[in-house]
Coordinates of C-alpha atoms and ligand atoms in Angstrom, one line a residue:
M300 CA -26.8 20.5 38.7
S301 CA -22.7 22.5 38.9
T302 CA -20.8 22.5 36.5
N303 CA -17.5 22.2 38.6
P304 CA -16.2 18.5 37.2
F305 CA -14.5 18.4 40.6
S306 CA -16.2 16.8 43.1
D307 CA -17.7 17.9 45.8
N308 CA -14.1 18.4 48.1
Q309 CA -15.2 20.5 51.9
R310 CA -15.2 16.6 53.4
F311 CA -11.3 16.4 53.8
F312 CA -10.1 19.6 52.3
A313 CA -9.8 22.7 53.6
P314 CA -9.7 25.7 51.4
L315 CA -6.2 26.7 50.7
G316 CA -4.5 29.9 53.7
A317 CA -4.7 33.5 52.1
D318 CA -1.0 33.1 52.2
D319 CA -0.5 29.8 50.4
H320 CA -3.3 31.0 47.8
A321 CA -0.3 33.9 47.5
R322 CA 2.1 31.9 47.0
L323 CA 0.3 30.0 44.0
D324 CA -0.2 33.3 42.8
T325 CA 3.8 34.5 42.5
F326 CA 4.5 31.0 41.5
Y327 CA 3.0 31.1 38.6
S328 CA 3.5 34.4 37.5
Q329 CA 7.0 33.4 37.7
M330 CA 6.5 30.4 35.6
R331 CA 5.0 31.9 32.9
E332 CA 7.5 35.2 33.3
A333 CA 10.6 32.2 32.8
Q334 CA 8.5 30.9 30.0
K335 CA 9.9 34.5 27.7
T336 CA 12.9 33.3 28.1
F337 CA 12.2 29.4 27.8
T338 CA 14.7 28.9 24.7
G339 CA 17.4 25.9 25.2
Y340 CA 15.1 23.1 26.1
P341 CA 13.0 21.3 23.2
C342 CA 9.6 21.7 24.6
N343 CA 6.8 23.3 22.5
Q344 CA 5.1 25.8 24.9
I345 CA 2.7 26.5 22.6
Y346 CA -0.8 24.6 22.8
D347 CA -4.7 24.3 24.4
Y348 CA -5.8 21.5 26.2
S349 CA -8.7 23.8 27.8
D350 CA -11.6 21.2 26.6
L351 CA -9.7 18.9 28.6
M352 CA -9.5 19.9 31.9
R353 CA -13.1 18.1 33.7
F354 CA -10.8 15.1 32.8
M355 CA -8.8 16.2 35.9
G356 CA -11.5 15.2 38.3
L357 CA -11.2 11.8 37.6
S358 CA -9.0 9.5 39.1
L359 CA -8.2 7.1 35.5
N360 CA -5.4 5.3 34.2
N361 CA -4.1 2.9 32.2
V362 CA -2.3 0.1 33.9
G363 CA -0.3 -2.2 32.1
D364 CA -1.2 -3.1 29.0
P365 CA -2.7 -0.1 26.4
Y366 CA -4.5 -3.0 24.1
G367 CA -7.5 -5.3 25.3
D368 CA -9.6 -4.9 28.9
S369 CA -9.2 -4.1 31.8
T370 CA -11.0 -4.7 35.2
F371 CA -10.0 -1.4 35.6
R372 CA -12.8 0.4 33.5
M373 CA -11.8 4.5 34.1
H374 CA -8.9 4.5 31.7
S375 CA -8.6 6.3 28.4
R376 CA -6.9 2.8 26.3
Q377 CA -8.9 4.0 23.6
F378 CA -7.6 7.4 22.7
E379 CA -4.2 6.0 23.1
Q380 CA -4.3 3.3 20.5
E381 CA -5.6 6.2 18.5
V382 CA -2.3 7.4 19.3
I383 CA -0.4 4.6 18.9
A384 CA -1.9 3.9 15.1
W385 CA -1.6 7.5 14.0
Y386 CA 2.1 7.4 15.0
A387 CA 2.7 4.0 13.7
G388 CA 1.8 5.3 9.9
L389 CA 3.9 8.4 10.9
T390 CA 6.5 5.8 11.0
H391 CA 5.6 3.4 8.5
A392 CA 4.6 0.7 11.2
K393 CA 2.5 -2.0 10.2
P394 CA -0.6 -1.3 11.8
D395 CA -1.6 -5.2 12.7
E396 CA 2.1 -5.7 13.4
T397 CA 2.6 -2.9 16.0
W398 CA 2.3 -2.5 19.5
G399 CA 3.1 0.4 21.6
Y400 CA 2.4 2.8 24.4
V401 CA 1.7 5.9 25.7
T402 CA 5.1 6.9 28.0
N403 CA 6.1 8.7 30.5
G404 CA 8.9 9.8 29.1
G405 CA 11.5 9.3 25.9
T406 CA 13.5 8.0 28.3
E407 CA 10.7 4.7 29.5
G408 CA 10.6 4.2 25.6
N409 CA 14.2 4.3 25.3
L410 CA 14.1 1.9 28.6
Y411 CA 11.4 0.2 27.0
G412 CA 13.3 -0.4 23.8
L413 CA 16.5 -1.7 24.6
Y414 CA 14.3 -4.0 27.3
L415 CA 12.8 -6.1 24.0
A416 CA 15.5 -6.2 22.9
R417 CA 17.6 -7.9 26.2
E418 CA 15.2 -10.8 26.3
L419 CA 15.4 -11.5 22.8
Y420 CA 19.2 -11.1 22.7
P421 CA 20.5 -11.9 25.7
N422 CA 23.9 -12.1 24.9
A423 CA 23.9 -8.9 22.6
I424 CA 26.7 -6.2 22.9
F425 CA 24.8 -2.9 22.9
Y426 CA 26.4 -0.4 20.8
F427 CA 25.8 3.5 21.6
S428 CA 27.5 6.9 20.4
Q429 CA 29.0 9.3 22.6
E430 CA 26.4 11.7 22.0
T431 CA 23.9 9.2 23.5
H432 CA 21.8 11.2 26.1
Y433 CA 22.9 10.3 29.5
S434 CA 19.4 8.6 30.1
V435 CA 20.6 5.5 28.4
A436 CA 23.8 4.7 29.8
K437 CA 22.0 4.7 32.8
N438 CA 19.1 2.3 31.1
L439 CA 21.8 0.0 29.5
N440 CA 22.9 -0.2 33.2
L441 CA 19.9 -0.7 34.5
L442 CA 19.5 -3.7 32.0
N443 CA 22.8 -4.8 32.8
V444 CA 23.6 -5.6 29.5
R445 CA 27.3 -5.6 27.4
N446 CA 27.5 -1.8 26.1
I447 CA 30.0 0.0 23.5
M448 CA 30.3 3.4 23.3
I449 CA 30.9 4.6 19.7
A450 CA 33.1 7.6 18.8
S451 CA 31.1 10.3 17.3
Q452 CA 31.5 13.0 14.7
E453 CA 32.2 16.4 15.2
N454 CA 28.6 17.2 13.8
G455 CA 27.3 14.3 15.7
E456 CA 26.4 11.3 14.4
M457 CA 28.1 8.2 14.7
D458 CA 31.3 7.8 13.7
Y459 CA 30.1 4.5 11.2
D460 CA 34.6 3.3 10.7
D461 CA 34.6 3.3 14.7
L462 CA 31.0 1.0 14.6
R463 CA 32.2 -1.2 12.1
E464 CA 35.6 -1.7 13.7
T465 CA 34.8 -2.4 17.0
I466 CA 31.6 -4.8 15.8
K467 CA 33.9 -7.0 13.3
M468 CA 35.5 -7.3 16.5
H469 CA 32.7 -9.2 17.9
R470 CA 30.7 -10.8 15.2
D471 CA 29.9 -14.0 17.2
V472 CA 27.2 -12.3 19.6
P473 CA 24.0 -10.0 18.7
A474 CA 24.4 -6.5 18.3
V475 CA 21.7 -4.0 19.4
V476 CA 22.5 -0.1 18.1
L477 CA 21.1 2.5 19.7
V478 CA 20.9 5.0 16.6
N479 CA 19.8 8.9 17.5
I480 CA 17.9 10.6 14.6
G481 CA 18.4 14.1 16.8
T482 CA 21.0 13.7 19.1
T483 CA 20.1 16.2 22.4
M484 CA 22.3 18.9 21.7
K485 CA 23.4 18.9 18.1
G486 CA 20.3 17.6 16.6
A487 CA 22.1 14.9 14.4
I488 CA 20.9 12.2 12.8
D489 CA 22.9 8.4 12.3
N490 CA 22.7 6.7 9.5
V491 CA 20.5 4.2 9.8
Q492 CA 21.1 2.5 6.1
E493 CA 25.0 2.8 6.2
I494 CA 23.9 1.0 10.0
Q495 CA 22.6 -1.3 8.6
A496 CA 25.8 -1.6 5.5
I497 CA 27.5 -2.9 8.2
L498 CA 25.9 -5.1 9.8
Q499 CA 25.1 -6.7 6.3
R500 CA 28.8 -6.6 5.5
L501 CA 29.7 -8.6 9.3
K502 CA 27.4 -11.1 8.7
I503 CA 25.9 -10.1 11.9
Q504 CA 23.8 -12.6 12.5
H505 CA 20.9 -11.1 15.0
S506 CA 20.7 -7.5 14.8
Y507 CA 18.3 -5.1 16.9
I508 CA 17.7 -1.2 15.6
H509 CA 16.5 1.0 18.5
A510 CA 15.6 4.4 17.2
D511 CA 15.7 7.8 20.3
A512 CA 14.0 10.0 18.1
A513 CA 13.0 12.0 21.2
L514 CA 12.8 15.2 19.0
S515 CA 12.8 14.8 15.5
G516 CA 10.9 11.6 15.7
M517 CA 7.9 14.7 14.6
I518 CA 10.4 16.0 12.9
L519 CA 11.5 13.8 10.3
P520 CA 7.5 12.7 9.3
F521 CA 6.6 16.9 8.7
V522 CA 9.8 17.5 5.9
D523 CA 10.2 16.6 2.3
D524 CA 13.4 15.0 2.4
P525 CA 13.8 12.7 5.8
Q526 CA 16.4 11.0 6.6
P527 CA 15.5 7.4 7.0
F528 CA 14.0 6.7 10.4
R529 CA 10.8 4.3 10.2
F530 CA 9.9 0.9 10.0
S531 CA 10.2 0.5 6.7
D532 CA 13.7 1.4 7.0
G533 CA 14.6 -1.4 9.0
I534 CA 14.6 -0.6 12.7
D535 CA 12.7 -2.3 15.2
S536 CA 11.4 0.0 17.8
I537 CA 11.7 3.8 18.4
S538 CA 10.5 6.6 21.0
V539 CA 9.6 9.9 20.6
S540 CA 8.7 12.5 23.4
G541 CA 5.4 13.9 23.6
H542 CA 6.2 16.7 25.9
K543 CA 9.1 18.2 23.2
L544 CA 7.3 19.0 19.3
I545 CA 3.8 18.3 20.3
G546 CA 3.6 20.2 23.4
S547 CA 2.7 18.9 27.2
P548 CA 2.2 20.7 30.3
M549 CA 3.2 16.8 31.4
P550 CA 6.1 14.2 29.9
C551 CA 4.9 12.1 28.0
G552 CA 6.0 9.9 25.0
I553 CA 5.6 7.2 22.4
V554 CA 7.3 3.5 21.8
L555 CA 6.4 1.3 19.2
A556 CA 8.1 -2.2 18.4
K557 CA 7.5 -4.9 16.4
R558 CA 4.5 -6.9 18.2
K559 CA 6.2 -10.1 17.4
N560 CA 8.4 -9.2 19.8
V561 CA 6.2 -7.9 22.5
D562 CA 4.3 -11.0 22.4
A563 CA 7.5 -13.2 22.5
I564 CA 8.0 -11.4 26.6
A565 CA 4.7 -11.0 27.7
R566 CA 3.0 -11.7 31.0
S567 CA -0.6 -12.1 31.5
I568 CA -1.8 -10.1 35.3
E569 CA -4.3 -11.0 37.2
Y570 CA -5.1 -8.5 39.5
V571 CA -5.8 -5.6 37.1
G572 CA -6.6 -8.1 34.5
V573 CA -4.0 -7.1 31.9
L574 CA -0.8 -8.2 30.4
D575 CA 1.9 -6.8 32.0
T576 CA 3.5 -5.5 29.3
T577 CA 4.3 -1.4 30.1
I578 CA 7.4 -0.7 32.2
T579 CA 5.3 0.9 34.7
G580 CA 2.2 -0.1 36.4
S581 CA -0.5 1.9 36.6
R582 CA 0.0 4.6 34.3
N583 CA -0.9 8.3 33.4
A584 CA -4.2 8.4 31.3
I585 CA -4.7 12.2 30.7
S586 CA -1.3 11.9 28.6
P587 CA -2.3 9.8 25.8
M588 CA -5.6 12.2 25.9
I589 CA -3.4 15.5 25.6
L590 CA -1.3 13.3 23.0
W591 CA -5.2 12.4 21.1
Y592 CA -6.3 16.3 21.5
A593 CA -3.0 17.5 19.4
M594 CA -3.2 14.5 17.1
K595 CA -7.1 15.9 16.0
C596 CA -6.6 19.3 16.1
A597 CA -2.8 20.1 14.7
G598 CA -2.8 17.5 12.5
E599 CA -0.1 16.5 10.0
Q600 CA -0.7 19.7 8.3
G601 CA -0.3 21.5 11.9
F602 CA 2.5 19.8 12.6
R603 CA 4.2 20.4 9.0
A604 CA 3.9 24.5 10.5
I605 CA 5.1 23.6 13.5
V606 CA 7.8 22.4 11.6
D607 CA 8.4 24.8 9.0
E608 CA 7.9 27.4 10.8
S609 CA 10.7 25.9 13.3
I610 CA 13.2 25.4 10.8
R611 CA 12.5 29.1 8.9
N612 CA 13.3 29.9 12.6
A613 CA 16.3 27.9 12.7
D614 CA 17.8 29.7 9.7
Y615 CA 16.5 33.0 11.0
A616 CA 18.6 32.6 14.2
I617 CA 22.2 31.6 11.9
A618 CA 20.8 34.9 10.0
A619 CA 21.1 36.8 13.0
F620 CA 24.5 35.5 15.0
A621 CA 26.3 35.5 11.0
K622 CA 25.1 39.5 11.1
Y623 CA 28.3 39.2 14.3
G624 CA 30.3 37.4 13.5
I625 CA 29.1 34.1 15.2
H626 CA 28.9 30.7 13.5
A627 CA 26.3 29.3 14.4
W628 CA 25.4 26.0 12.3
R629 CA 21.8 23.3 12.4
N630 CA 21.9 19.5 10.7
R631 CA 19.8 19.2 8.5
N632 CA 16.0 19.2 9.2
S633 CA 17.1 19.6 12.7
I634 CA 15.5 22.4 14.4
T635 CA 19.0 22.9 17.1
V636 CA 21.5 25.7 16.6
V637 CA 24.4 24.8 17.5
F638 CA 26.1 28.1 18.1
P639 CA 29.9 29.0 20.8
R640 CA 29.4 29.1 24.6
P641 CA 28.1 32.1 26.1
S642 CA 28.7 33.4 29.6
M643 CA 27.2 31.5 32.3
E644 CA 24.7 34.7 33.0
T645 CA 22.8 34.2 29.3
L646 CA 22.9 30.9 29.9
Y647 CA 21.4 30.9 32.9
H648 CA 18.7 34.1 31.6
W649 CA 17.8 32.0 28.6
Q650 CA 17.5 28.3 30.3
M651 CA 20.6 27.3 27.5
A652 CA 22.1 24.3 28.5
P653 CA 25.8 24.5 27.5
E654 CA 28.5 21.3 26.9
H655 CA 32.4 22.0 26.4
A656 CA 32.5 24.6 24.1
I657 CA 29.1 24.8 22.9
A658 CA 25.5 26.0 23.8
H659 CA 22.3 26.0 22.1
V660 CA 18.9 27.1 21.6
I661 CA 16.2 25.3 19.5
T662 CA 13.6 27.4 17.8
L663 CA 10.2 25.8 18.9
P664 CA 7.8 28.8 17.8
H665 CA 7.2 30.4 20.9
V666 CA 11.2 31.1 20.1
T667 CA 10.5 34.1 17.8
P668 CA 12.5 36.0 16.0
E669 CA 11.9 38.8 18.6
T670 CA 13.4 36.3 21.0
I671 CA 15.8 35.5 18.9
D672 CA 17.1 38.6 18.6
R673 CA 17.8 39.7 22.1
L674 CA 19.0 36.0 22.6
V675 CA 22.1 36.8 20.3
A676 CA 22.8 40.2 21.0
D677 CA 23.5 38.6 25.0
V678 CA 25.5 36.5 23.1
A679 CA 27.0 38.6 21.6
K680 CA 27.4 41.4 23.7
D681 CA 29.7 37.7 25.9
H682 CA 31.9 36.9 22.8
A683 CA 32.9 41.0 22.2
R684 CA 33.8 40.9 25.8
D685 CA 35.6 38.0 25.6
K686 CA 37.6 38.7 22.9
Q687 CA 38.5 42.2 24.6
T688 CA 40.0 40.6 27.6
R689 CA 41.7 38.2 25.4
V690 CA 43.8 41.1 23.2
S691 CA 44.7 43.1 26.3
Ligands
LIG146 C1 15.2 14.8 25.3 C2 16.0 13.8 24.7 C3 16.0 12.2 25.5 C4 14.8 11.9 27.0 O1 13.6 11.9 27.0 P1 12.8 12.4 27.5 O2 10.8 12.7 27.0 O3 13.1 14.0 28.1 O4 12.2 11.0 28.8 C5 16.2 11.1 25.5 N1 17.1 11.2 23.7 C6 16.9 12.5 23.4 C7 18.0 12.5 21.9 C8 16.4 13.5 24.1 O5 16.6 15.0 23.4

């Protein structure tokens, strides 16, 4: 018997031509090279899922709801359920009162949370801060709900005075607040307790809090003094990315919500024999296995080590910038280091996204101190050049 996990494809597939093969080889080398300067996006590059390669030879599909059985038996729901239960544990969601699924990424998880809120409170106003990820405004547009952007503070956190004054003017309708558990540019964490206090003081009858925890949803469970971000702190749903801190060759994520809310909007579809509770129909069955594998192999201890090392590297970067007299900073429990925007060449080389006058480096473990030294030297050169041209 062949050990090749892939079925014999010679009936329909001719072997790839030599030129095209060379193209793949070149592309692979280019991507390996690019990996060395991948510093501006929060996608962990260190993992080994080679055990799972054989599953690439199977057309698995977790279509629809991750619980219950499907007539489509080639699925990995049993692994998906364990991943959901594990993340529920990390976010203090009660196991039997919680529902969730493995998404295509943080954006889908946000869309799901906001969709749920809209189904529960169709006439609600949705509030989100200025520093919120661009995908949220798009999601709110798709959902066609009334929404208001709230100002942000300098550090990227929501401006609570603005939130209070704005909600005060709309006390007669439900309030849905999207809180950032780590903003994209500055890693800022909105204060869930403060937001709940505002909703209570204003006597808002119906409210819903969705947490966008794309990156920091996998940082806060592993620090000693986390800001409030859990179900036990009053959130109603949470979205985290799988390809960010955990690391995955394909985008993925986890969304969790309260089961009673999900049950209120579920619909059964006979065709696949499952509930059509998820945003997409067909769903990736490999990504839940990747997350499961990471959960088993890294586990609590491994993730704590990743987070510790990332925070140490963030402080290393801040100190490295300081040596050149450049002010870099980060929010508490964040691995996103913010500094003055460098030249276009530097941004391009180090694959960093700027925003107005700032840029950031995200110090996941593949961004080593040596990498940081080279990056900081490049940024410092830019700023020295800038200063010179301004003086002359
Ligand atoms: C990355 C990010 C998203 C989007 O997540 P994807 O997994 O890329 O879809 C949403 N919100 C925040 C704060 C992010 O940083």
